[in-house]
Short mmCIF file of C-alpha atoms in Angstrom, two decimals:
data_model
loop_
_atom_site.label_atom_id
_atom_site.label_comp_id
_atom_site.label_asym_id
_atom_site.label_seq_id
_atom_site.Cartn_x
_atom_site.Cartn_y
_atom_site.Cartn_z
CA UNK A 266 -52.00 23.70 31.81
CA UNK A 267 -51.69 24.99 28.17
CA UNK A 268 -54.05 27.71 26.86
CA UNK A 269 -57.21 26.28 25.22
CA UNK A 270 -56.99 26.42 21.26
CA UNK A 271 -59.88 27.62 19.30
CA UNK A 272 -61.90 25.00 17.50
CA UNK A 273 -60.70 24.25 13.86
CA UNK A 274 -62.04 26.76 11.21
CA UNK A 275 -62.88 29.60 13.93
CA UNK A 276 -60.63 32.34 14.57
CA UNK A 277 -59.78 33.23 18.39
CA UNK A 278 -62.11 36.12 19.18
CA UNK A 279 -60.94 39.32 20.44
CA UNK A 280 -62.71 41.11 23.38
CA UNK A 281 -62.23 44.58 22.13
CA UNK A 282 -62.87 44.38 18.42
CA UNK A 283 -65.30 43.71 15.51
CA UNK A 284 -64.56 43.33 11.88
CA UNK A 285 -66.73 44.53 9.25
CA UNK A 286 -66.82 44.31 5.37
CA UNK A 287 -66.95 48.02 3.86
CA UNK A 288 -66.89 49.64 0.72
CA UNK A 289 -63.99 51.64 1.46
CA UNK A 290 -63.47 55.28 0.18
CA UNK A 291 -65.45 58.52 1.46
CA UNK A 292 -68.62 55.84 2.48
CA UNK A 293 -66.33 54.55 5.33
CA UNK A 294 -64.70 57.51 6.30
CA UNK A 295 -68.04 58.72 6.97
CA UNK A 296 -69.38 55.77 8.87
CA UNK A 297 -66.24 55.92 10.83
CA UNK A 298 -66.47 59.49 11.66
CA UNK A 299 -70.29 59.11 12.94
CA UNK A 300 -70.79 55.54 13.74
CA UNK A 301 -67.49 53.75 14.63
CA UNK A 302 -65.55 56.29 16.42
CA UNK A 303 -68.66 56.91 18.92
CA UNK A 304 -69.25 53.26 19.40
CA UNK A 305 -65.68 52.66 20.43
CA UNK A 306 -65.86 55.66 22.85
CA UNK A 307 -69.00 54.27 24.37
CA UNK A 308 -67.85 50.63 24.44
CA UNK A 309 -64.01 50.43 24.15
CA UNK A 310 -64.59 48.04 20.99
CA UNK A 311 -62.73 48.82 18.19
CA UNK A 312 -64.18 48.41 14.49
CA UNK A 313 -61.63 47.08 12.04
CA UNK A 314 -62.33 47.78 8.59
CA UNK A 315 -62.07 44.96 5.67
CA UNK A 316 -62.35 46.75 2.48
CA UNK A 317 -63.01 44.50 -0.65
CA UNK A 318 -64.97 44.48 -3.83
CA UNK A 319 -67.78 42.11 -4.01
CA UNK A 320 -68.20 40.35 -0.62
CA UNK A 321 -70.44 37.50 -1.61
CA UNK A 322 -67.59 35.20 -3.47
CA UNK A 323 -65.23 35.83 -0.48
CA UNK A 324 -67.95 34.71 2.17
CA UNK A 325 -68.44 31.65 0.14
CA UNK A 326 -64.99 30.82 -0.07
CA UNK A 327 -64.20 31.57 3.67
CA UNK A 328 -67.53 29.33 4.36
CA UNK A 329 -65.86 26.54 2.23
CA UNK A 330 -62.69 26.86 3.82
CA UNK A 331 -64.14 26.59 7.39
CA UNK A 332 -62.39 29.91 8.19
CA UNK A 333 -64.32 32.95 8.76
CA UNK A 334 -62.28 36.40 9.17
CA UNK A 335 -65.30 38.89 9.18
CA UNK A 336 -67.79 39.55 11.54
CA UNK A 337 -70.29 41.79 9.72
CA UNK A 338 -71.22 42.15 6.10
CA UNK A 339 -73.39 43.82 3.77
CA UNK A 340 -75.58 41.69 1.45
CA UNK A 341 -78.36 42.73 -1.28
CA UNK A 342 -81.97 41.68 -1.66
CA UNK A 343 -80.83 39.21 -4.49
CA UNK A 344 -78.01 37.35 -2.49
CA UNK A 345 -79.44 37.30 0.92
CA UNK A 346 -81.99 34.32 0.58
CA UNK A 347 -79.57 32.08 -0.65
CA UNK A 348 -77.09 32.88 1.87
CA UNK A 349 -79.77 32.87 4.65
CA UNK A 350 -80.97 29.26 3.50
CA UNK A 351 -77.52 28.07 3.65
CA UNK A 352 -77.23 28.95 7.37
CA UNK A 353 -74.39 31.59 6.95
CA UNK A 354 -75.73 34.14 9.17
CA UNK A 355 -76.16 34.37 13.29
CA UNK A 356 -79.57 35.43 14.14
CA UNK A 357 -79.73 38.84 15.44
CA UNK A 358 -80.09 39.63 19.16
CA UNK A 359 -82.83 42.08 19.25
CA UNK A 360 -83.18 42.17 23.01
CA UNK A 361 -80.14 44.33 22.77
CA UNK A 362 -81.80 46.91 20.85
CA UNK A 363 -83.04 50.02 22.48
CA UNK A 364 -86.95 50.25 22.42
CA UNK A 365 -86.66 53.42 20.41
CA UNK A 366 -85.03 51.22 17.70
CA UNK A 367 -87.48 48.49 17.63
CA UNK A 368 -90.51 51.28 17.42
CA UNK A 369 -88.64 53.21 14.60
CA UNK A 370 -87.82 50.35 12.50
CA UNK A 371 -90.52 48.32 10.74
CA UNK A 372 -90.82 44.62 11.31
CA UNK A 373 -90.55 44.47 7.49
CA UNK A 374 -86.93 45.62 7.74
CA UNK A 375 -85.92 43.41 10.71
CA UNK A 376 -85.27 39.69 9.65
CA UNK A 377 -84.25 36.81 11.76
CA UNK A 378 -80.29 37.14 10.90
CA UNK A 379 -80.22 40.59 8.92
CA UNK A 380 -81.35 43.93 9.36
CA UNK A 381 -81.70 46.68 6.55
CA UNK A 382 -78.95 48.89 6.93
CA UNK A 383 -79.30 51.41 4.27
CA UNK A 384 -81.61 52.43 1.46
CA UNK A 385 -80.66 53.70 -2.13
CA UNK A 386 -82.97 55.16 -4.56
CA UNK A 387 -83.09 55.99 -8.18
CA UNK A 388 -85.18 58.86 -8.89
CA UNK A 389 -86.16 61.12 -11.54
CA UNK A 390 -84.43 64.55 -11.77
CA UNK A 391 -84.20 67.78 -13.69
CA UNK A 392 -82.34 70.80 -14.00
CA UNK A 393 -84.24 73.81 -12.93
CA UNK A 394 -82.21 75.82 -15.47
CA UNK A 395 -84.11 73.98 -18.13
CA UNK A 396 -87.32 74.19 -16.55
CA UNK A 397 -87.62 77.23 -14.34
CA UNK A 398 -91.58 76.75 -14.19
CA UNK A 399 -90.98 73.01 -13.04
CA UNK A 400 -90.09 69.99 -14.68
CA UNK A 401 -91.24 66.48 -15.16
CA UNK A 402 -93.13 65.21 -11.82
CA UNK A 403 -93.22 61.41 -12.98
CA UNK A 404 -91.99 58.98 -15.40
CA UNK A 405 -95.03 59.74 -17.71
CA UNK A 406 -93.88 63.46 -17.75
CA UNK A 407 -90.19 62.17 -18.44
CA UNK A 408 -91.56 60.15 -21.74
CA UNK A 409 -93.21 63.48 -22.85
CA UNK A 410 -90.66 65.22 -25.08
CA UNK A 411 -92.98 67.63 -26.23
CA UNK A 412 -94.10 69.23 -22.88
CA UNK A 413 -90.76 68.80 -21.31
CA UNK A 414 -88.09 68.79 -24.19
CA UNK A 415 -84.26 68.38 -23.63
CA UNK A 416 -81.68 66.04 -23.46
CA UNK A 417 -82.33 62.88 -21.29
CA UNK A 418 -80.27 60.26 -19.48
CA UNK A 419 -81.15 56.72 -18.11
CA UNK A 420 -78.98 54.00 -16.42
CA UNK A 421 -77.48 51.55 -18.60
CA UNK A 422 -76.07 48.95 -16.11
CA UNK A 423 -78.96 47.18 -14.20
CA UNK A 424 -81.91 46.95 -16.57
CA UNK A 425 -84.36 46.35 -13.62
CA UNK A 426 -84.14 50.06 -12.47
CA UNK A 427 -85.10 51.57 -16.08
CA UNK A 428 -87.42 48.79 -16.92
CA UNK A 429 -89.67 49.81 -13.70
CA UNK A 430 -89.37 53.44 -14.98
CA UNK A 431 -90.78 52.54 -18.48
CA UNK A 432 -93.63 50.15 -16.98
CA UNK A 433 -94.61 53.45 -14.86
CA UNK A 434 -94.68 55.49 -18.04
CA UNK A 435 -96.55 52.65 -19.70
CA UNK A 436 -99.37 53.18 -17.02
CA UNK A 437 -98.59 50.23 -14.90
CA UNK A 438 -99.73 50.74 -11.30
CA UNK A 439 -97.07 50.97 -8.87
CA UNK A 440 -98.62 48.11 -6.73
CA UNK A 441 -98.49 46.04 -10.27
CA UNK A 442 -94.56 46.73 -11.05
CA UNK A 443 -93.38 43.14 -9.24
CA UNK A 444 -93.12 40.70 -10.39
CA UNK A 445 -91.44 41.65 -13.77
CA UNK A 446 -92.85 38.99 -15.82
CA UNK A 447 -92.24 38.53 -19.46
CA UNK A 448 -95.39 40.40 -20.49
CA UNK A 449 -94.46 43.13 -18.47
CA UNK A 450 -90.85 43.12 -19.95
CA UNK A 451 -92.41 43.04 -23.43
CA UNK A 452 -94.41 46.36 -22.48
CA UNK A 453 -91.32 47.97 -20.94
CA UNK A 454 -89.25 47.25 -24.00
CA UNK A 455 -91.86 48.66 -26.14
CA UNK A 456 -92.12 51.87 -24.03
CA UNK A 457 -88.33 52.05 -24.20
CA UNK A 458 -88.16 52.07 -28.04
CA UNK A 459 -90.19 55.48 -27.80
CA UNK A 460 -87.71 57.12 -25.59
CA UNK A 461 -84.59 55.53 -26.92
CA UNK A 462 -84.00 58.06 -29.59
CA UNK A 463 -84.14 60.92 -26.91
CA UNK A 464 -81.60 59.61 -24.74
CA UNK A 465 -78.28 61.51 -25.16
CA UNK A 466 -76.18 59.30 -22.88
CA UNK A 467 -76.89 55.98 -21.20
CA UNK A 468 -74.92 56.37 -17.97
CA UNK A 469 -73.11 53.72 -16.12
CA UNK A 470 -71.61 55.42 -12.86
CA UNK A 471 -73.66 56.67 -10.27
CA UNK A 472 -71.49 60.17 -10.37
CA UNK A 473 -72.32 60.48 -14.01
CA UNK A 474 -75.78 61.85 -14.35
CA UNK A 475 -75.12 64.73 -11.33
CA UNK A 476 -72.25 65.86 -13.31
CA UNK A 477 -73.89 65.73 -16.87
CA UNK A 478 -76.59 67.99 -15.35
CA UNK A 479 -73.81 70.34 -14.02
CA UNK A 480 -72.43 70.53 -17.59
CA UNK A 481 -75.96 71.01 -18.97
CA UNK A 482 -75.98 68.03 -20.85
CA UNK A 483 -79.00 66.62 -19.14
CA UNK A 484 -82.28 68.34 -18.80
CA UNK A 485 -83.90 65.36 -17.15
CA UNK A 486 -82.56 61.93 -16.12
CA UNK A 487 -82.68 59.31 -13.86
CA UNK A 488 -79.90 59.33 -11.01
CA UNK A 489 -79.39 58.04 -7.57
CA UNK A 490 -80.68 59.92 -4.74
CA UNK A 491 -77.23 59.98 -2.58
CA UNK A 492 -75.08 61.60 -5.48
CA UNK A 493 -77.77 64.39 -6.10
CA UNK A 494 -78.12 65.25 -2.42
CA UNK A 495 -74.53 65.67 -2.25
CA UNK A 496 -74.26 67.91 -5.18
CA UNK A 497 -77.54 70.08 -4.08
CA UNK A 498 -76.50 70.71 -0.58
CA UNK A 499 -72.41 70.65 -1.17
CA UNK A 500 -72.45 72.34 -4.42
CA UNK A 501 -75.64 73.98 -4.60
CA UNK A 502 -76.51 72.51 -7.60
CA UNK A 503 -79.72 73.81 -9.41
CA UNK A 504 -81.08 70.27 -9.69
CA UNK A 505 -84.31 68.84 -8.28
CA UNK A 506 -85.41 65.49 -8.03
CA UNK A 507 -89.00 63.95 -7.19
CA UNK A 508 -89.79 60.70 -5.49
CA UNK A 509 -92.71 59.94 -7.63
CA UNK A 510 -91.99 55.89 -8.73
CA UNK A 511 -88.48 56.06 -7.22
CA UNK A 512 -86.73 52.67 -7.39
CA UNK A 513 -85.92 51.58 -4.11
CA UNK A 514 -83.11 49.02 -3.22
CA UNK A 515 -82.01 48.17 0.17
CA UNK A 516 -78.90 46.87 1.77
CA UNK A 517 -78.83 44.46 4.90
CA UNK A 518 -76.32 44.04 7.46
CA UNK A 519 -75.79 40.51 8.73
CA UNK A 520 -73.42 38.74 11.02
CA UNK A 521 -71.28 35.50 9.77
CA UNK A 522 -71.31 32.15 11.49
CA UNK A 523 -68.25 31.49 13.08
CA UNK A 524 -67.01 34.83 12.91
CA UNK A 525 -64.38 35.82 15.57
CA UNK A 526 -66.23 38.38 17.29
CA UNK A 527 -69.94 37.68 17.28
CA UNK A 528 -70.51 39.16 20.66
CA UNK A 529 -69.12 42.54 19.61
CA UNK A 530 -70.78 42.34 16.49
CA UNK A 531 -74.08 42.22 18.22
CA UNK A 532 -73.45 45.21 20.22
CA UNK A 533 -72.36 47.27 17.17
CA UNK A 534 -75.58 46.28 15.18
CA UNK A 535 -77.70 47.46 18.15
CA UNK A 536 -75.72 50.36 18.25
CA UNK A 537 -75.92 51.75 14.74
CA UNK A 538 -79.65 51.30 14.85
CA UNK A 539 -80.03 53.65 17.52
CA UNK A 540 -81.77 56.82 15.81
CA UNK A 541 -79.36 59.33 16.84
CA UNK A 542 -76.42 56.90 15.50
CA UNK A 543 -78.74 56.34 12.53
CA UNK A 544 -78.62 60.05 11.78
CA UNK A 545 -74.99 59.84 11.70
CA UNK A 546 -74.99 57.11 9.43
CA UNK A 547 -77.00 58.98 6.79
CA UNK A 548 -75.16 62.17 7.32
CA UNK A 549 -71.94 60.31 6.73
CA UNK A 550 -73.26 58.14 3.64
CA UNK A 551 -76.34 59.88 2.52
CA UNK A 552 -77.93 56.30 2.24
CA UNK A 553 -80.32 56.47 5.14
CA UNK A 554 -81.29 53.38 7.44
CA UNK A 555 -84.72 52.43 7.90
CA UNK A 556 -85.03 53.97 11.51
CA UNK A 557 -87.97 57.00 11.21
CA UNK A 558 -87.05 58.38 14.58
CA UNK A 559 -83.50 59.53 13.23
CA UNK A 560 -85.36 62.38 11.29
CA UNK A 561 -85.53 64.56 14.40
CA UNK A 562 -81.59 64.49 14.80
CA UNK A 563 -81.11 65.58 11.12
CA UNK A 564 -80.76 69.07 9.57
CA UNK A 565 -84.03 70.48 8.54
CA UNK A 566 -82.98 70.99 4.89
CA UNK A 567 -81.97 67.26 4.38
CA UNK A 568 -85.02 65.65 5.69
CA UNK A 569 -87.25 66.50 2.81
CA UNK A 570 -84.54 64.75 0.54
CA UNK A 571 -84.57 61.45 2.13
CA UNK A 572 -86.23 58.31 1.30
CA UNK A 573 -86.65 57.33 5.14
CA UNK A 574 -89.09 60.63 5.27
CA UNK A 575 -92.61 58.92 5.50
CA UNK A 576 -93.90 61.26 2.63
CA UNK A 577 -91.03 60.39 0.24
CA UNK A 578 -91.11 56.46 1.19
CA UNK A 579 -94.90 56.22 0.26
CA UNK A 580 -93.93 57.42 -3.37
CA UNK A 581 -91.18 54.62 -3.81
CA UNK A 582 -91.37 51.24 -5.26
CA UNK A 583 -89.24 48.72 -3.13
CA UNK A 584 -87.30 46.05 -4.81
CA UNK A 585 -88.55 42.43 -4.69
CA UNK A 586 -85.40 40.90 -3.86
CA UNK A 587 -86.83 37.54 -3.11
CA UNK A 588 -88.32 37.39 -6.36
CA UNK A 589 -85.21 38.54 -8.17
CA UNK A 590 -83.30 35.78 -6.09
CA UNK A 591 -85.97 32.74 -6.90
CA UNK A 592 -84.90 30.25 -9.37
CA UNK A 593 -86.61 29.51 -12.78
CA UNK A 594 -86.97 26.15 -14.21
CA UNK A 595 -84.02 26.77 -16.50
CA UNK A 596 -82.08 27.07 -13.20
CA UNK A 597 -81.34 30.99 -13.88
CA UNK A 598 -82.70 33.43 -11.17
CA UNK A 599 -85.54 35.61 -12.17
CA UNK A 600 -82.55 38.51 -11.70
CA UNK A 601 -80.54 36.99 -14.38
CA UNK A 602 -83.40 36.67 -16.68
CA UNK A 603 -84.35 40.13 -16.32
CA UNK A 604 -80.73 41.54 -16.98
CA UNK A 605 -80.11 38.91 -19.71
CA UNK A 606 -83.47 40.36 -21.80
CA UNK A 607 -82.29 43.99 -20.87
CA UNK A 608 -78.65 43.25 -22.64
CA UNK A 609 -80.69 41.89 -25.59
CA UNK A 610 -82.85 44.77 -25.82
CA UNK A 611 -79.67 47.16 -25.52
CA UNK A 612 -77.65 45.07 -28.39
#
């Protein structure tokens, strides 16, 4: 009897591997060292990296072709809802998870078919050389150029980040930031008009702000937490950042329906959400997952710098991905509308 062929549109599974889409570079190197290699040692299952730019278009193409070659992917808060509604993901088998993982990760971060994998924050930072007695403590202070003089920087790429900071500076309460309705956008741009003359450089890449701090071209600026943590811990940079009003975005891990190694992928998802492995993920990427039990496995000097630290988390504002992904009457998403208004203001 001839071997049974895989069903059309489905890749033959391998009992010893799982394919995971990744960003590549130092991020993947850190994850391999701290997560993949320990997983392979514990289970014998190899993790194969599939490096690509933006995964969503390729996922859509594979789905249309009926040939799914990947097992696990990242997806963002704006793209997850539509992909979930289209039935592209496999439900997560939480029965494989350790009790400590379930206890350490809030149900808010555990979905039927996805789990928050990492968090990134855009925070308010300042150069301690410019403010030896303490710099701005919140976004109201950032807008106060008399009390805290010096060159400033804000992000130019994703308007929703900078818009949040402007609303906080305008006195909007953190709990009232979302949704970003048109009246709030009007208020944000009015506030941004006030600070615009004081922005010496609008940065577009995550590594720009920390480098500009080192060059003393910024006294205070918005910047991503992971980049700052690297500069502070590795280069001993004289930079300090505060969590008040930080913009917290999240990336999800999901398993593709029809993937060739779903059973192995389920084991990998369960493994990386263990507290000790989650700590390894954080050390490798500087973008922590949501398991708060990882804190006991991390260096004492790193814990105060992380968004997963409950004290810091309480000061962050979580992006409303579902609202950003929702469609408006004109067919555009709220996220597209916000970005269009941002680009119009910038122009």
